[in-house]
Amino acid sequence: MLFITNPDVTIFGSKDMLAPYAFYTVSILSTIYNLVSIGIERYLAVAESMRTRFRVTRSHSIAAVLINWVLAFFLGCLPLMGWNCLHMEKNLSVLYSPFCVNYLIFIAIPNVVVAFIIPLFTYLRIIIILRKRKLRMKACGQATGTYKSAEVQVARTSIFIWLLALISYAPFFAGVIFDATNHQCHIDLYPGVYIFRNCTAMLITINCLGNPIIYTLKVKTLGAKLKALKCLSANRIRACTIENV
């Protein structure tokens, strides 16, 4: 509403913008941490599926979500605790006044790296593990139609999630880098840079809306395939081992 009713406040910054920007930061960080947690959980589920002792319980999931939100609230609300540039003209962010540039760098760089690198590693590892298991099943003479279908769907979902995160967060990260290196006034940058800033907010919102759609796309079909795949894989590999012995 502040963007609509009082756009000058969102450009030149004021105390009114501290809380909205802080909670906006909390929402971005919580999304990143939960996406990373989902990627790690999926990797552990695939990598450790043959170990009967490994289980991700409900309490583990609740604990992970709570930790993610507490960390997001703590880091996102640092400007409300005093790390802001309300009474300083030096080190003031041009795009997100009254945030400080050093706070934006402190928040953006590590978390963008976390959002891109860890999911990329986990999803690539998932695809590699599935490929290796497919080759192992071929060596045992098992039909791999179900496995191929599940592997393709897992790989497709993983790629879509990572690309959506890249498209959504890369412009925001570029805006922070621009903010840190920019030496121009607010007036000189109006309106183009502020339109770009608003577009980055829209992209992040699209990410929050797009991920649930991707995760739930054909979830029943994928779940049935993975369940059948797990049973077939365990039985065939055990039979192959007995036969070789």
Tab-separated table of C-alpha atoms in Angstrom:
chain	number	residue	atom	x	y	z
A	1	MET	CA	0.000	0.000	0.000
A	2	LEU	CA	2.907	2.367	0.672
A	3	PHE	CA	4.141	1.851	-2.893
A	4	ILE	CA	0.719	2.994	-4.121
A	5	THR	CA	-0.342	5.660	-1.618
A	6	ASN	CA	3.016	7.291	-0.903
A	7	PRO	CA	5.627	6.334	-3.510
A	8	ASP	CA	8.018	9.111	-2.432
A	9	VAL	CA	8.505	7.353	0.915
A	10	THR	CA	9.623	4.187	-0.891
A	11	ILE	CA	12.174	6.169	-2.898
A	12	PHE	CA	13.690	8.549	-0.354
A	13	GLY	CA	13.111	6.282	2.635
A	14	SER	CA	11.603	6.948	6.051
A	15	LYS	CA	10.967	5.263	9.359
A	16	ASP	CA	7.663	3.978	7.932
A	17	MET	CA	9.584	1.762	5.500
A	18	LEU	CA	11.714	0.002	8.124
A	19	ALA	CA	9.091	-2.508	9.257
A	20	PRO	CA	7.743	-3.367	5.757
A	21	TYR	CA	11.263	-3.892	4.395
A	22	ALA	CA	12.249	-5.907	7.472
A	23	PHE	CA	9.304	-8.287	7.144
A	24	TYR	CA	9.869	-8.457	3.387
A	25	THR	CA	13.433	-9.571	4.137
A	26	VAL	CA	12.137	-12.145	6.627
A	27	SER	CA	9.830	-13.609	3.968
A	28	ILE	CA	12.658	-13.853	1.431
A	29	LEU	CA	15.044	-15.505	3.908
A	30	SER	CA	12.436	-17.981	5.168
A	31	THR	CA	11.663	-18.996	1.583
A	32	ILE	CA	15.347	-19.553	0.836
A	33	TYR	CA	15.989	-21.575	4.002
A	34	ASN	CA	12.921	-23.752	3.540
A	35	LEU	CA	13.788	-24.443	-0.104
A	36	VAL	CA	17.312	-25.423	0.915
A	37	SER	CA	15.918	-27.681	3.665
A	38	ILE	CA	13.578	-29.393	1.200
A	39	GLY	CA	16.501	-29.981	-1.178
A	40	ILE	CA	18.626	-31.486	1.613
A	41	GLU	CA	15.728	-33.673	2.796
A	42	ARG	CA	15.162	-34.981	-0.717
A	43	TYR	CA	18.869	-35.711	-1.123
A	44	LEU	CA	18.982	-37.609	2.195
A	45	ALA	CA	15.823	-39.538	1.279
A	46	VAL	CA	17.347	-40.674	-2.030
A	47	ALA	CA	20.933	-41.177	-0.853
A	48	GLU	CA	19.978	-43.067	2.316
A	49	SER	CA	16.873	-44.891	1.069
A	50	MET	CA	18.579	-48.284	1.286
A	51	ARG	CA	19.385	-47.779	4.982
A	52	THR	CA	16.473	-48.879	7.126
A	53	ARG	CA	17.702	-46.850	10.108
A	54	PHE	CA	17.341	-43.530	8.286
A	55	ARG	CA	14.004	-41.795	8.764
A	56	VAL	CA	12.984	-38.128	8.513
A	57	THR	CA	10.363	-37.889	11.238
A	58	ARG	CA	7.659	-35.303	11.778
A	59	SER	CA	9.609	-33.821	14.697
A	60	HIS	CA	12.688	-33.399	12.462
A	61	SER	CA	10.610	-31.503	9.895
A	62	ILE	CA	8.991	-29.253	12.519
A	63	ALA	CA	12.376	-28.511	14.103
A	64	ALA	CA	13.876	-27.606	10.709
A	65	VAL	CA	10.982	-25.258	9.881
A	66	LEU	CA	11.189	-23.560	13.294
A	67	ILE	CA	14.952	-23.075	12.992
A	68	ASN	CA	14.506	-21.614	9.498
A	69	TRP	CA	11.898	-19.116	10.673
A	70	VAL	CA	13.808	-18.093	13.809
A	71	LEU	CA	16.962	-17.490	11.773
A	72	ALA	CA	14.986	-15.573	9.133
A	73	PHE	CA	13.319	-13.385	11.789
A	74	PHE	CA	16.605	-12.660	13.528
A	75	LEU	CA	18.488	-11.667	10.363
A	76	GLY	CA	15.531	-9.879	8.777
A	77	CYS	CA	14.737	-7.800	11.862
A	78	LEU	CA	18.297	-6.554	12.447
A	79	PRO	CA	17.373	-3.128	10.961
A	80	LEU	CA	14.566	-2.838	13.534
A	81	MET	CA	17.149	-3.517	16.258
A	82	GLY	CA	19.304	-0.590	15.150
A	83	TRP	CA	21.224	-1.623	12.029
A	84	ASN	CA	19.736	1.060	9.785
A	85	CYS	CA	20.716	4.399	8.283
A	86	LEU	CA	17.780	6.540	9.388
A	87	HIS	CA	20.028	9.257	10.800
A	88	MET	CA	22.999	8.737	8.500
A	89	GLU	CA	23.544	9.846	4.934
A	90	LYS	CA	26.692	7.780	4.596
A	91	ASN	CA	26.376	4.138	3.526
A	92	LEU	CA	22.658	4.655	2.803
A	93	SER	CA	20.976	2.285	0.338
A	94	VAL	CA	19.479	4.027	-2.671
A	95	LEU	CA	17.037	1.262	-3.573
A	96	TYR	CA	15.985	0.233	-0.072
A	97	SER	CA	16.301	3.334	2.104
A	98	PRO	CA	16.654	3.482	5.101
A	99	PHE	CA	18.551	0.176	4.978
A	100	CYS	CA	22.337	0.388	5.029
A	101	VAL	CA	24.325	-0.918	2.070
A	102	ASN	CA	26.562	-3.047	4.297
A	103	TYR	CA	23.476	-4.730	5.811
A	104	LEU	CA	22.140	-5.568	2.335
A	105	ILE	CA	25.500	-7.036	1.331
A	106	PHE	CA	25.664	-8.995	4.606
A	107	ILE	CA	22.210	-10.453	3.919
A	108	ALA	CA	22.266	-10.846	0.130
A	109	ILE	CA	25.637	-12.379	-0.753
A	110	PRO	CA	25.718	-15.353	1.691
A	111	ASN	CA	22.034	-16.171	1.252
A	112	VAL	CA	22.084	-15.976	-2.546
A	113	VAL	CA	25.073	-18.340	-2.513
A	114	VAL	CA	23.121	-20.673	-0.199
A	115	ALA	CA	20.023	-20.437	-2.432
A	116	PHE	CA	21.963	-21.342	-5.600
A	117	ILE	CA	24.869	-23.589	-4.587
A	118	ILE	CA	23.301	-25.987	-2.042
A	119	PRO	CA	20.154	-26.813	-4.103
A	120	LEU	CA	22.321	-27.206	-7.216
A	121	PHE	CA	24.585	-29.655	-5.360
A	122	THR	CA	21.734	-31.636	-3.783
A	123	TYR	CA	19.673	-31.948	-6.979
A	124	LEU	CA	22.696	-32.902	-9.080
A	125	ARG	CA	23.628	-35.521	-6.509
A	126	ILE	CA	20.074	-36.891	-6.610
A	127	ILE	CA	20.231	-37.238	-10.404
A	128	ILE	CA	23.685	-38.883	-10.231
A	129	ILE	CA	22.530	-41.357	-7.562
A	130	LEU	CA	19.463	-42.290	-9.609
A	131	ARG	CA	21.650	-42.834	-12.685
A	132	LYS	CA	24.013	-45.101	-10.748
A	133	ARG	CA	21.146	-47.146	-9.350
A	134	LYS	CA	19.661	-47.483	-12.824
A	135	LEU	CA	22.943	-48.932	-14.100
A	136	ARG	CA	23.079	-51.279	-11.105
A	137	MET	CA	19.558	-52.475	-11.824
A	138	LYS	CA	20.418	-53.007	-15.491
A	139	ALA	CA	23.308	-55.206	-14.422
A	140	CYS	CA	20.796	-57.319	-12.472
A	141	GLY	CA	18.560	-57.628	-15.540
A	142	GLN	CA	15.723	-55.598	-14.077
A	143	ALA	CA	13.249	-53.753	-16.301
A	144	THR	CA	13.893	-50.029	-15.923
A	145	GLY	CA	10.736	-48.474	-17.395
A	146	THR	CA	9.402	-47.334	-14.019
A	147	TYR	CA	12.855	-46.201	-12.928
A	148	LYS	CA	13.394	-44.144	-16.088
A	149	SER	CA	10.035	-42.438	-15.693
A	150	ALA	CA	10.697	-41.582	-12.027
A	151	GLU	CA	14.240	-40.435	-12.818
A	152	VAL	CA	13.045	-38.108	-15.588
A	153	GLN	CA	10.361	-36.585	-13.374
A	154	VAL	CA	12.733	-36.059	-10.430
A	155	ALA	CA	15.336	-34.482	-12.725
A	156	ARG	CA	12.732	-32.262	-14.392
A	157	THR	CA	11.323	-31.080	-11.049
A	158	SER	CA	14.814	-30.378	-9.681
A	159	ILE	CA	15.833	-28.365	-12.755
A	160	PHE	CA	12.606	-26.333	-12.726
A	161	ILE	CA	13.010	-25.481	-9.022
A	162	TRP	CA	16.625	-24.390	-9.447
A	163	LEU	CA	15.916	-22.351	-12.598
A	164	LEU	CA	12.943	-20.664	-10.909
A	165	ALA	CA	15.163	-19.707	-7.963
A	166	LEU	CA	17.826	-18.387	-10.340
A	167	ILE	CA	15.331	-16.286	-12.326
A	168	SER	CA	13.671	-14.999	-9.146
A	169	TYR	CA	16.691	-14.059	-7.027
A	170	ALA	CA	19.387	-13.140	-9.566
A	171	PRO	CA	17.819	-9.709	-10.414
A	172	PHE	CA	17.496	-8.884	-6.696
A	173	PHE	CA	21.143	-9.833	-6.167
A	174	ALA	CA	22.130	-7.690	-9.170
A	175	GLY	CA	20.163	-4.795	-7.642
A	176	VAL	CA	22.066	-5.114	-4.359
A	177	ILE	CA	25.400	-5.117	-6.210
A	178	PHE	CA	24.295	-2.055	-8.157
A	179	ASP	CA	23.216	-0.392	-4.911
A	180	ALA	CA	26.615	-1.053	-3.341
A	181	THR	CA	28.566	0.389	-6.292
A	182	ASN	CA	26.214	3.234	-7.202
A	183	HIS	CA	27.133	6.845	-6.381
A	184	GLN	CA	24.159	8.616	-7.958
A	185	CYS	CA	21.269	10.407	-6.251
A	186	HIS	CA	17.696	9.136	-5.983
A	187	ILE	CA	16.445	11.693	-8.501
A	188	ASP	CA	19.013	10.657	-11.119
A	189	LEU	CA	17.837	7.053	-10.935
A	190	TYR	CA	14.105	7.769	-11.029
A	191	PRO	CA	12.011	6.103	-12.445
A	192	GLY	CA	13.853	3.299	-14.278
A	193	VAL	CA	15.846	1.808	-11.410
A	194	TYR	CA	12.850	1.873	-9.068
A	195	ILE	CA	10.693	0.107	-11.638
A	196	PHE	CA	13.414	-2.549	-11.799
A	197	ARG	CA	13.381	-2.770	-7.985
A	198	ASN	CA	9.616	-3.344	-7.973
A	199	CYS	CA	9.982	-5.996	-10.672
A	200	THR	CA	12.499	-7.881	-8.511
A	201	ALA	CA	9.892	-7.950	-5.728
A	202	MET	CA	7.361	-9.391	-8.177
A	203	LEU	CA	9.828	-12.071	-9.290
A	204	ILE	CA	10.436	-13.148	-5.691
A	205	THR	CA	6.671	-13.369	-5.174
A	206	ILE	CA	6.403	-15.519	-8.314
A	207	ASN	CA	9.035	-17.818	-6.804
A	208	CYS	CA	6.964	-18.217	-3.622
A	209	LEU	CA	3.873	-19.027	-5.710
A	210	GLY	CA	5.658	-21.193	-8.274
A	211	ASN	CA	7.451	-23.607	-5.944
A	212	PRO	CA	4.295	-25.152	-4.414
A	213	ILE	CA	2.930	-25.672	-7.924
A	214	ILE	CA	6.133	-27.411	-9.060
A	215	TYR	CA	6.360	-29.541	-5.917
A	216	THR	CA	2.747	-30.729	-6.152
A	217	LEU	CA	2.791	-31.310	-9.922
A	218	LYS	CA	1.809	-34.942	-10.443
A	219	VAL	CA	2.866	-35.638	-6.846
A	220	LYS	CA	0.621	-38.695	-6.553
A	221	THR	CA	1.996	-40.214	-9.732
A	222	LEU	CA	5.581	-39.555	-8.683
A	223	GLY	CA	4.954	-40.923	-5.180
A	224	ALA	CA	3.489	-44.150	-6.566
A	225	LYS	CA	6.405	-44.562	-8.960
A	226	LEU	CA	9.018	-43.973	-6.256
A	227	LYS	CA	7.266	-46.408	-3.907
A	228	ALA	CA	7.177	-49.103	-6.564
A	229	LEU	CA	10.734	-48.276	-7.514
A	230	LYS	CA	11.980	-48.682	-3.955
A	231	CYS	CA	10.328	-52.104	-3.565
A	232	LEU	CA	11.555	-53.340	-6.938
A	233	SER	CA	15.067	-52.032	-6.351
A	234	ALA	CA	15.412	-53.635	-2.914
A	235	ASN	CA	14.052	-57.020	-4.077
A	236	ARG	CA	16.058	-57.142	-7.309
A	237	ILE	CA	19.345	-56.084	-5.760
A	238	ARG	CA	18.904	-58.646	-2.947
A	239	ALA	CA	18.090	-61.360	-5.494
A	240	CYS	CA	21.031	-60.360	-7.650
A	241	THR	CA	23.368	-60.522	-4.661
A	242	ILE	CA	22.105	-63.988	-3.661
A	243	GLU	CA	22.473	-65.200	-7.248
A	244	ASN	CA	26.039	-63.929	-7.479
A	245	VAL	CA	26.914	-65.616	-4.169
